[in-house]
């Protein structure tokens, strides 16, 4: 991509000019964490929550990070871009090894990298497929190690789908790059947080706002069979917002497209964060 504003270890430049060492542990081991910070009208959406999650991810992997400096760099990327809407991708790696080794030196210097992309938050209707969750046991950490997600999502793509809903022994976990919601009997349901589920910021915001509006929300353990009778299913993420599922290709459903409860949740989200 040409003329994309980026920052690497504190130095701002065009993305195409940035060079990263092949011995970066982000490259050799996916020993890094990341955050995707959306912005609307030039202002970060839930900025502080994204920064807090990035700090938590770093702490979980014992990666040192100057969060105050990172926050300033993200804001500067947004300002430099002059985009109305978009997102910043920001990654924090443990650093560069002298030689590839599973064991890292305690004095290794943290490596940081980010760039900004223009993005329009449009309503989406998507087709998904169900798949077994084959990922590691710490999906609550926003790590760049995402091969399980990648394999599942590309299998879905090759089957004509846009996303996946993953499950462990038929218990719903999350989407390939999203959290899962469904509605039935005037109630909104979503899997409760665990080490198998990333604590999505959009998920968190939506739950708070729709609860405040009087909509009943239940967090718990749900099986893929519960999706059969759901009247509405949607996925949430920082770049998707709320994406309505119109079909699960490998399971029968009773989905009502544009169900009133989904439309109400979508309206609440847009009014609070995209107006």
XYZ file of C-alpha atoms in Angstrom:
275
model
C 0.000 0.000 0.000
C 1.332 3.422 -0.975
C 1.259 6.568 1.167
C 0.003 4.759 4.258
C 0.997 6.514 7.470
C 2.875 4.183 9.799
C 5.154 4.221 12.829
C 7.952 1.802 13.716
C 9.795 2.004 17.025
C 8.732 5.624 17.422
C 9.663 6.797 13.906
C 6.850 7.880 11.572
C 7.162 7.043 7.871
C 5.221 5.616 4.938
C 4.372 1.952 5.446
C 6.288 0.922 2.315
C 9.527 2.308 3.789
C 9.402 0.370 7.049
C 11.741 -2.621 7.331
C 11.439 -5.224 10.065
C 14.170 -7.705 11.001
C 13.584 -11.350 10.014
C 14.684 -12.184 13.568
C 11.839 -10.203 15.079
C 10.059 -12.584 17.427
C 6.802 -11.356 15.897
C 8.034 -12.891 12.635
C 9.618 -16.110 13.943
C 7.214 -16.968 16.779
C 4.179 -14.631 16.612
C 5.550 -13.472 19.975
C 3.534 -10.276 19.867
C 0.167 -8.758 20.653
C -1.941 -6.270 18.745
C -4.918 -3.983 18.881
C -7.282 -2.589 16.244
C -8.532 0.848 17.273
C -11.449 2.164 15.183
C -12.156 5.865 14.853
C -15.130 7.892 13.657
C -15.011 11.578 12.710
C -11.316 11.507 13.565
C -11.878 10.347 17.139
C -11.106 6.917 18.562
C -14.079 4.729 19.469
C -13.667 3.406 23.032
C -10.022 4.454 22.775
C -9.202 3.982 26.477
C -10.720 0.498 26.515
C -8.610 -0.597 23.552
C -5.473 0.769 25.199
C -6.338 -0.991 28.455
C -6.783 -4.292 26.604
C -3.452 -3.820 24.821
C -1.766 -3.278 28.185
C -3.445 -6.415 29.537
C -2.276 -8.455 26.521
C 1.297 -7.212 27.029
C 1.152 -8.056 30.726
C -0.164 -11.559 29.966
C 2.935 -12.289 27.858
C 5.345 -10.299 30.075
C 6.084 -7.868 27.241
C 7.106 -4.431 28.495
C 5.395 -1.515 26.763
C 5.237 2.251 27.189
C 1.461 2.514 26.939
C 1.396 6.311 27.276
C 3.769 6.657 24.314
C 1.817 4.088 22.304
C -1.404 6.030 22.939
C 0.213 9.217 21.630
C 1.494 7.432 18.519
C -1.959 6.028 17.740
C -3.549 9.470 18.093
C -0.847 10.975 15.876
C -1.475 8.326 13.205
C -5.179 9.199 13.215
C -4.391 12.918 12.965
C -1.801 12.459 10.210
C -4.196 10.404 8.101
C -6.904 13.095 8.014
C -9.367 10.222 7.474
C -12.894 10.743 8.756
C -13.380 7.054 9.520
C -10.875 4.239 9.791
C -8.799 2.188 12.169
C -5.258 1.924 13.480
C -3.546 -1.454 13.606
C -0.926 -1.416 16.368
C 1.397 -4.291 17.268
C 3.802 -4.777 20.169
C 6.470 -7.464 19.801
C 8.842 -8.801 22.425
C 11.654 -7.658 20.140
C 14.487 -8.890 17.915
C 16.653 -11.901 18.828
C 20.314 -12.280 17.921
C 19.395 -15.786 16.810
C 16.080 -17.630 16.703
C 15.489 -19.225 20.084
C 12.390 -20.279 21.998
C 13.929 -18.778 25.133
C 14.287 -15.005 25.032
C 16.753 -12.716 26.775
C 15.282 -10.687 29.616
C 16.917 -7.493 28.316
C 15.459 -7.720 24.795
C 14.066 -4.386 23.540
C 10.353 -4.163 22.765
C 9.468 -3.552 19.106
C 6.403 -1.471 18.188
C 4.658 -0.973 14.865
C 1.421 0.604 13.722
C -0.368 1.970 10.668
C -3.647 3.669 9.846
C -6.252 2.588 7.277
C -9.354 4.320 5.960
C -12.468 2.260 6.640
C -16.188 2.894 6.299
C -18.464 1.285 8.869
C -21.235 -0.162 6.712
C -24.075 -2.466 7.699
C -23.221 -6.021 6.666
C -25.257 -9.140 6.060
C -23.107 -12.259 6.105
C -23.173 -16.005 5.579
C -21.300 -18.138 8.101
C -20.445 -21.768 8.704
C -19.971 -23.656 11.949
C -16.598 -25.214 12.681
C -14.784 -26.888 15.537
C -12.596 -24.481 17.515
C -9.020 -25.768 17.059
C -7.191 -22.794 18.593
C -4.916 -22.696 21.631
C -6.210 -22.311 25.185
C -5.504 -18.573 25.693
C -7.717 -16.884 23.131
C -8.435 -14.182 25.719
C -4.995 -12.738 24.867
C -5.039 -10.646 21.675
C -1.960 -12.338 20.232
C -0.862 -12.266 16.589
C -0.713 -16.075 16.703
C -3.926 -16.678 14.763
C -3.355 -19.756 12.588
C -6.444 -21.508 13.959
C -8.576 -18.505 13.018
C -6.904 -18.186 9.621
C -7.422 -21.839 8.690
C -11.070 -21.795 9.760
C -11.879 -18.512 8.024
C -10.249 -19.530 4.762
C -12.101 -22.843 4.801
C -15.256 -20.761 5.181
C -14.213 -18.449 2.347
C -13.617 -21.442 0.068
C -17.139 -22.605 0.914
C -18.670 -19.271 -0.053
C -18.983 -17.909 3.487
C -17.880 -14.645 5.057
C -17.117 -15.808 8.604
C -17.286 -18.740 10.996
C -18.906 -19.486 14.316
C -16.557 -21.734 16.270
C -17.455 -24.230 18.960
C -15.697 -26.630 21.323
C -17.647 -29.867 21.609
C -20.714 -27.991 20.321
C -20.383 -25.170 22.897
C -20.197 -21.801 21.084
C -16.984 -19.831 21.583
C -16.697 -16.983 19.060
C -16.319 -16.003 15.427
C -13.050 -16.116 13.525
C -12.585 -12.391 14.155
C -15.678 -11.490 16.147
C -17.965 -12.227 19.081
C -21.305 -14.009 18.714
C -24.783 -12.780 19.690
C -28.206 -14.266 19.051
C -31.760 -13.308 19.946
C -34.734 -15.419 20.926
C -37.850 -14.862 23.051
C -37.207 -11.118 23.426
C -33.778 -11.768 24.935
C -30.248 -11.298 23.608
C -27.736 -14.057 24.343
C -23.948 -14.128 24.073
C -21.300 -16.599 25.308
C -19.782 -15.575 28.615
C -16.099 -14.631 28.686
C -13.517 -17.357 29.233
C -9.983 -18.176 28.150
C -11.502 -19.407 24.868
C -13.032 -16.013 24.049
C -11.470 -12.623 23.375
C -13.119 -9.899 25.476
C -14.288 -7.868 22.493
C -14.602 -4.127 23.002
C -17.630 -3.872 20.693
C -19.166 -6.802 22.578
C -18.617 -4.988 25.876
C -20.003 -1.685 24.612
C -23.067 -3.287 23.059
C -23.947 -5.235 26.205
C -23.681 -2.089 28.326
C -25.822 0.054 26.036
C -28.587 -2.422 25.250
C -28.890 -3.354 28.934
C -29.212 0.341 29.754
C -32.030 0.593 27.199
C -33.982 -2.146 28.969
C -33.217 -5.086 26.670
C -32.680 -8.371 28.510
C -29.158 -9.742 27.959
C -28.021 -13.176 29.118
C -24.366 -14.241 29.140
C -23.767 -17.958 29.526
C -22.734 -21.240 27.959
C -24.683 -21.965 24.782
C -24.559 -24.804 22.284
C -24.750 -24.565 18.518
C -28.175 -26.246 18.796
C -29.398 -23.026 20.444
C -28.789 -21.256 17.140
C -31.367 -23.420 15.361
C -34.315 -21.639 16.963
C -32.684 -18.207 17.192
C -34.668 -15.482 15.444
C -31.580 -13.366 14.837
C -27.823 -13.967 14.940
C -25.090 -11.376 14.591
C -21.348 -10.978 15.037
C -19.556 -7.972 16.525
C -16.066 -6.549 16.090
C -14.264 -3.214 15.945
C -14.302 -3.149 12.138
C -17.623 -4.940 11.498
C -19.711 -3.197 14.125
C -22.792 -5.450 14.084
C -22.852 -7.888 11.154
C -26.182 -9.664 10.690
C -26.007 -13.392 9.927
C -28.483 -14.291 7.206
C -27.497 -17.946 6.810
C -25.544 -20.713 8.522
C -24.621 -22.884 5.580
C -24.088 -26.143 7.497
C -26.999 -25.934 9.952
C -30.691 -25.213 9.560
C -31.948 -22.072 11.276
C -35.132 -20.048 11.713
C -33.474 -16.676 11.226
C -35.717 -13.708 10.506
C -33.668 -11.180 8.539
C -33.906 -7.675 10.026
C -35.577 -9.002 13.147
C -36.826 -6.059 15.284
C -34.538 -6.928 18.206
C -31.452 -6.927 15.994
C -32.477 -3.645 14.382
C -32.967 -2.096 17.820
C -29.520 -3.248 18.976
C -27.964 -1.966 15.752
C -29.689 1.399 16.203
C -28.484 1.697 19.805
C -24.914 0.939 18.759
C -24.924 3.422 15.890
C -26.522 6.184 17.958
C -23.920 5.805 20.690
C -20.755 5.294 18.663
C -21.262 6.193 14.992
C -23.428 9.320 15.101
